[in-house]
CSV table of C-alpha atoms in Angstrom, one decimal:
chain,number,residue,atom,x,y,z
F,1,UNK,CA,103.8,114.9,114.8
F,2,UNK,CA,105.5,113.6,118.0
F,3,UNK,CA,102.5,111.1,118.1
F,4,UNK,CA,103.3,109.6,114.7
F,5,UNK,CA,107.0,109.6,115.4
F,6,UNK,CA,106.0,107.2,118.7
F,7,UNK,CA,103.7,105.0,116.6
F,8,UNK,CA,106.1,104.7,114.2
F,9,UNK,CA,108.4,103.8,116.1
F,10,UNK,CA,106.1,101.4,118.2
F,11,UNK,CA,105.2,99.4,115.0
F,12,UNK,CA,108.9,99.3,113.0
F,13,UNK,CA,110.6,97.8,116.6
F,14,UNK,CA,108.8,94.7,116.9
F,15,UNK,CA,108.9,91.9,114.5
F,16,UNK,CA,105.1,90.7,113.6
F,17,UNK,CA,104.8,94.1,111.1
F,18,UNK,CA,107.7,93.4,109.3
F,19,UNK,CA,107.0,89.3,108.8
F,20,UNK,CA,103.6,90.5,107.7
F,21,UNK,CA,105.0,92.5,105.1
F,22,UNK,CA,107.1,90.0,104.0
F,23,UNK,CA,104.4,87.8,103.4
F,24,UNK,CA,102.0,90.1,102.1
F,25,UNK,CA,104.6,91.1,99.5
F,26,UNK,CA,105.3,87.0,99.2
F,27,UNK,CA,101.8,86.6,98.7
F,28,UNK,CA,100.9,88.9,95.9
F,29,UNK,CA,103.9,89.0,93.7
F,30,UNK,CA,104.2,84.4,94.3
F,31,UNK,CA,100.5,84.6,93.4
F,32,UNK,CA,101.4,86.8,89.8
F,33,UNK,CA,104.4,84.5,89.2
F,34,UNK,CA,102.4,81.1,89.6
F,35,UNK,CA,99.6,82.7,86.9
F,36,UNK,CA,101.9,84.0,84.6
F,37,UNK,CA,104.1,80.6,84.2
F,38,UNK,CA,100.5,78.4,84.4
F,39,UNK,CA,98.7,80.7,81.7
F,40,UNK,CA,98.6,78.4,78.6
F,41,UNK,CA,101.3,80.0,76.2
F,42,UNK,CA,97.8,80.9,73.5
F,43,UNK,CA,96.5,82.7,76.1
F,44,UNK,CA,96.8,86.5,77.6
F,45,UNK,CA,97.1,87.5,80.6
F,46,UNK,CA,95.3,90.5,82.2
F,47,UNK,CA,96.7,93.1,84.5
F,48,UNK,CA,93.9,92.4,86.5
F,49,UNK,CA,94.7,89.0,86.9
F,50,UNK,CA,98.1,89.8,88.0
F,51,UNK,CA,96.7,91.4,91.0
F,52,UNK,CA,94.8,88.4,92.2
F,53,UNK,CA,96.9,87.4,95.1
F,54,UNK,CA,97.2,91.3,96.8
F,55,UNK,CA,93.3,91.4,96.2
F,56,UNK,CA,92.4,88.2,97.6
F,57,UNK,CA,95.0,87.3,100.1
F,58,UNK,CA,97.9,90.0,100.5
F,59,UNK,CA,94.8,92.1,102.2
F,60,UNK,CA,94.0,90.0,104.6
F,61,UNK,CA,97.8,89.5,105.9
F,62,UNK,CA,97.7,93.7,106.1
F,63,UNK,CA,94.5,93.9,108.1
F,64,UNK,CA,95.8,91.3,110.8
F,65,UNK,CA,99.8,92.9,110.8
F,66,UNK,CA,96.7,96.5,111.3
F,67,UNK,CA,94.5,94.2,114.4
F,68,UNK,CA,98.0,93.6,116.1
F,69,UNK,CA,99.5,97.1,115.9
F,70,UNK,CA,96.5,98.0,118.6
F,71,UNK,CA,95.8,94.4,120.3
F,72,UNK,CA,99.0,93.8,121.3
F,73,UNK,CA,99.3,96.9,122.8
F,74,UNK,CA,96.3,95.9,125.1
F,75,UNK,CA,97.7,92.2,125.7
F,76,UNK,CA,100.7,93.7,127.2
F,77,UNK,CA,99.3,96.6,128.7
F,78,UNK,CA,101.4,98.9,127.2
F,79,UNK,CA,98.3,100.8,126.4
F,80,UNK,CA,97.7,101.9,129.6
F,81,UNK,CA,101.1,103.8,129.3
F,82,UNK,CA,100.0,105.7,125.7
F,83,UNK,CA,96.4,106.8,127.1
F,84,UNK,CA,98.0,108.0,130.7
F,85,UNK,CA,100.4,110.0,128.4
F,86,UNK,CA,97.5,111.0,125.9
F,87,UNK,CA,94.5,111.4,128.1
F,88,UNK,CA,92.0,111.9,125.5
F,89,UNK,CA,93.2,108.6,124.0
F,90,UNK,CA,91.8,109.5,120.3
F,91,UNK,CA,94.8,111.4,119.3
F,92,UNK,CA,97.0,108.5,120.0
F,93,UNK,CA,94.9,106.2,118.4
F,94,UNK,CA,94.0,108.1,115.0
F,95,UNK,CA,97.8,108.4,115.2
F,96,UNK,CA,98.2,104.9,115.2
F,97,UNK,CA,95.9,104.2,112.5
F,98,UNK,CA,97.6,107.0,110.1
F,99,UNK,CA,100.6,105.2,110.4
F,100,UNK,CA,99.8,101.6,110.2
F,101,UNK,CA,97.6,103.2,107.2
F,102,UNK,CA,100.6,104.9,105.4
F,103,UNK,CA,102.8,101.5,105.7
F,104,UNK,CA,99.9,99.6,104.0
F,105,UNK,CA,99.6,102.0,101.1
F,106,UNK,CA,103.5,101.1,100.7
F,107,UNK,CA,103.3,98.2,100.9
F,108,UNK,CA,100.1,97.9,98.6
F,109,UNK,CA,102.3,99.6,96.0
F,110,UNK,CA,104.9,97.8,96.2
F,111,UNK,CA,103.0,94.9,96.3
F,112,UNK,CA,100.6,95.8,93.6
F,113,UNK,CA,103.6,97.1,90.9
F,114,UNK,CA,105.7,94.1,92.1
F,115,UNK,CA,103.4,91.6,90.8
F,116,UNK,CA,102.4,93.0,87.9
F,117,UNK,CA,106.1,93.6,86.8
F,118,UNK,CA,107.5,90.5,87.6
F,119,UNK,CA,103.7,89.4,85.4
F,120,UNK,CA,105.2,91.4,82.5
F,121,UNK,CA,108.9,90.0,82.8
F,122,UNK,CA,107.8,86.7,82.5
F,123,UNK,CA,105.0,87.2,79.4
F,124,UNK,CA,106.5,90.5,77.3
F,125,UNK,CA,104.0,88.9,74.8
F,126,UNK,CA,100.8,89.5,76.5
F,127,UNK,CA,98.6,92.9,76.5
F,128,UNK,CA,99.9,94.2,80.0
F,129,UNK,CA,100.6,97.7,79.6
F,130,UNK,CA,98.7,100.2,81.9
F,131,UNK,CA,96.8,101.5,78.9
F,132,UNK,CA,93.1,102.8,80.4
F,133,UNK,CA,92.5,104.1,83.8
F,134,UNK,CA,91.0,101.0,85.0
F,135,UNK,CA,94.3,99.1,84.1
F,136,UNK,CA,95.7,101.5,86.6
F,137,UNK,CA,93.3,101.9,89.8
F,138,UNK,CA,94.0,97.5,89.4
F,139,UNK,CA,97.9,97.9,90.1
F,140,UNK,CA,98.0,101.7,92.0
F,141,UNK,CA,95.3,101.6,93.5
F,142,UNK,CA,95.8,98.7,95.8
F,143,UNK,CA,97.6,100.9,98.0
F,144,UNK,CA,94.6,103.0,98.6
F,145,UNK,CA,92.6,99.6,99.8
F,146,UNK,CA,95.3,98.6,101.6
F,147,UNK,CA,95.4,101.9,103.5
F,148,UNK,CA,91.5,101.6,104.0
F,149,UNK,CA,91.7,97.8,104.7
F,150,UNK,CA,94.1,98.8,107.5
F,151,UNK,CA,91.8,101.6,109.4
F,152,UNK,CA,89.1,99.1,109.5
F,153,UNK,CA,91.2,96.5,111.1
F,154,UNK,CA,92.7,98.9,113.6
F,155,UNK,CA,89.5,100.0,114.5
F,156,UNK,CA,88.0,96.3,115.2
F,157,UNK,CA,91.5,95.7,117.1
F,158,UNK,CA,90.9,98.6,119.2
F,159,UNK,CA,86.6,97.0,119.5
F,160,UNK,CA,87.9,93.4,120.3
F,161,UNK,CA,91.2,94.4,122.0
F,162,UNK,CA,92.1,90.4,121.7
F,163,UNK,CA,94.2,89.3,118.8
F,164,UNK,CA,92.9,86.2,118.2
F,165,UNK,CA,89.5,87.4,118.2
F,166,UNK,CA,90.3,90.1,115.9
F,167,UNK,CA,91.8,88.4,113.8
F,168,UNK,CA,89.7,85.4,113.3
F,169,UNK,CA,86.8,87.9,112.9
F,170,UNK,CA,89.1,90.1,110.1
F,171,UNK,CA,90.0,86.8,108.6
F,172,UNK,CA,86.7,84.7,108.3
F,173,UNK,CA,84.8,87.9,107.3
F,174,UNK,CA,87.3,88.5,104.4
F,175,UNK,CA,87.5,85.2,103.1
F,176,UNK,CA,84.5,83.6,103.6
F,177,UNK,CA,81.6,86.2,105.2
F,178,UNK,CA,80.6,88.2,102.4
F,179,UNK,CA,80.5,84.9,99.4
F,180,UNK,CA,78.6,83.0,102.1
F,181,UNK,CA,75.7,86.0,101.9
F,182,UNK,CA,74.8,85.3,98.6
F,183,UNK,CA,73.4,82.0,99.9
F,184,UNK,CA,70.8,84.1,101.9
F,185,UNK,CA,67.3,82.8,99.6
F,186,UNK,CA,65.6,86.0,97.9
F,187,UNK,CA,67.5,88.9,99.5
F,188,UNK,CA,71.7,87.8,99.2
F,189,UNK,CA,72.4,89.0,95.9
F,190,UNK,CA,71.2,92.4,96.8
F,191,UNK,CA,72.9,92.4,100.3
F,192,UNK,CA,76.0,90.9,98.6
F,193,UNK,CA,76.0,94.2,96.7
F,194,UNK,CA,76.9,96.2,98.8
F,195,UNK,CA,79.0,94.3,101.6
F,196,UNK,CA,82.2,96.5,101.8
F,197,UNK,CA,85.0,94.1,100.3
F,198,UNK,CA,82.6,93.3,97.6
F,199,UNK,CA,82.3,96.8,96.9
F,200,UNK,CA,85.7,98.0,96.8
F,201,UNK,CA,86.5,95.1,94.4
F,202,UNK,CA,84.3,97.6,91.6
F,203,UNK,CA,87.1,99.9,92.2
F,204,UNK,CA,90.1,97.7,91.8
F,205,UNK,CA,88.1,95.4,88.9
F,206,UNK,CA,85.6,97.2,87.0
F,207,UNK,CA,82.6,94.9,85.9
F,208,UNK,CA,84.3,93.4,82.8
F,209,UNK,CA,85.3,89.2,83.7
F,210,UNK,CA,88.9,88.9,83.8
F,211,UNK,CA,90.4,85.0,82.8
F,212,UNK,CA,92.9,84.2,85.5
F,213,UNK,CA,91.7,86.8,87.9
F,214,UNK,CA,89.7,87.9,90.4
F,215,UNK,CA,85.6,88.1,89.3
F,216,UNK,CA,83.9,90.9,88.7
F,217,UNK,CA,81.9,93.1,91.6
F,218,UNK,CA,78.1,93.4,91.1
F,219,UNK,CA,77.9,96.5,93.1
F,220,UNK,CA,76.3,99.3,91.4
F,221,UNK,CA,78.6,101.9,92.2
F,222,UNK,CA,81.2,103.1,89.7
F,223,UNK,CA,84.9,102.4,90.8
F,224,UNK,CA,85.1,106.1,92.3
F,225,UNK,CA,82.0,105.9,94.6
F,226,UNK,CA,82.9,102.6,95.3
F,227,UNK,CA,86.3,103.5,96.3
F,228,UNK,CA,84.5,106.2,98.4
F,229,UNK,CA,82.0,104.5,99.9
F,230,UNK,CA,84.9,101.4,101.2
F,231,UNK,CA,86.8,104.4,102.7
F,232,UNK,CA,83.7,105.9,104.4
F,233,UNK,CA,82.8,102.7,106.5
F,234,UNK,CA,86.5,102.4,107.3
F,235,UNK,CA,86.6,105.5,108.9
F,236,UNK,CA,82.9,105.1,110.7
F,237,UNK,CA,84.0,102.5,112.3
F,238,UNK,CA,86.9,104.1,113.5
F,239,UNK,CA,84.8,106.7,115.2
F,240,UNK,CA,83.0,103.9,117.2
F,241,UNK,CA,86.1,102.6,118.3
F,242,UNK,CA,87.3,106.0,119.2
F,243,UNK,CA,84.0,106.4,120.9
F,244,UNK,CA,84.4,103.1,122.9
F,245,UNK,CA,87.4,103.4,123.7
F,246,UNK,CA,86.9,106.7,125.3
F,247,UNK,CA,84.2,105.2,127.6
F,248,UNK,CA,85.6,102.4,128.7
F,249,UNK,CA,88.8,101.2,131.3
F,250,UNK,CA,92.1,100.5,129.3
């Protein structure tokens, strides 16, 4: 508990968290607001369309405010002080990532039930009541891949220890890696299916095409193993890090 206490307090005094919130909250919720007002008036909106900016971009803003919870730690060396006081260095940094994790499942909520009721405010005409299951692992259960998205980046912050190199490796992979594998002649499609992002989209999306939102996964999984199987390389890779980071100088 004293080691959650100190990484919470380590990530709520310094200023790069909270502007990432900010804009992660900025993000989805200005996304919902800018497809609810440009939805022609004879057309519906879909709840899963009024998660298309936490989905798309709001998780990339949480997994570089995760990458900079450990990397600037090692930029200014501070590091060194947290593993001389933890020896075995794990503890400290599984702390870390429980608590960067629990911040981004806040503000995935928030983010997630923000957009979709400021969606609802501005179209009480349309069908966006949280009627099936799916309807609601699309608005609550952004939280849960935010708090996944967020152990993955901490663990390739604590890998790359750099923040620019973490970052542009978070970011290009999210945005651009895993569309640019479908291009890959004969085998793409099938890797594509099960690239992590993609995967996870199952769970927040389902199969069905939404109109205004984000498109549907092709991964084979249903939503709960696909949920499952996101959270499982998330925390695999943060037992390599824990592993490297054991072996090697701070």
């Amino acid at each position: 508990m004293n080691l959650l206490a100190v990484e919470r307090i380590k990530l709520f005094t310094t200023r790069s968290p909270w502007w990432c919130a900010l804009i992660t909250i900025g993000l989805s919720v200005g996304f919902a607001a800018i497809l609810a007002g440009a939805t022609d008036a004879n057309d519906s909106l879909t709840v899963s369309a009024t998660q298309f900016g936490g989905s798309q971009f709001g998780i990339a803003v949480v997994m570089v405010l995760a990458a900079l919870a450990v990397t600037t730690e090692y930029r200014f060396n501070t590091i060194r002080t947290t593993f001389q006081a933890v020896p075995h260095r794990s503890p400290a940094l599984v702390a870390k990532a429980v608590v960067v994790g629990l911040m981004s499942l806040v503000l995935g909520e928030i983010a997630g039930f923000g957009s979709w009721g400021l969606a609802k405010l501005m179209r009480p005409n349309d069908n966006l009541a949280l009627a099936t299951g799916q309807d609601w692992a699309n608005v609550a259960g952004l939280g849960l891949v935010f708090a996944f998205s967020a152990v993955l980046a901490v663990a390739v912050g604590i890998l790359i220890r750099h923040s620019a190199g973490a970052i542009a490796l978070l970011l290009i992979y999210t945005l651009a890696v895993e569309s640019l594998v479908q291009l890959i002649p004969k085998i793409g499609d099938n890797i594509h299916q099960w690239m992590p992002f993609n995967v996870v989209n199952k769970f927040l999306v389902g199969s069905a095409p939404a109109q205004n939102g984000p498109p549907p996964s092709d991964s084979p999984l249903s939503p709960g193993w696909a949920l499952a199987y996101f959270a499982g390389i998330s925390i695999v890779f943060l037992l390599v890090a824990l592993g490297v980071a054991k072996k090697r100088d701070a």
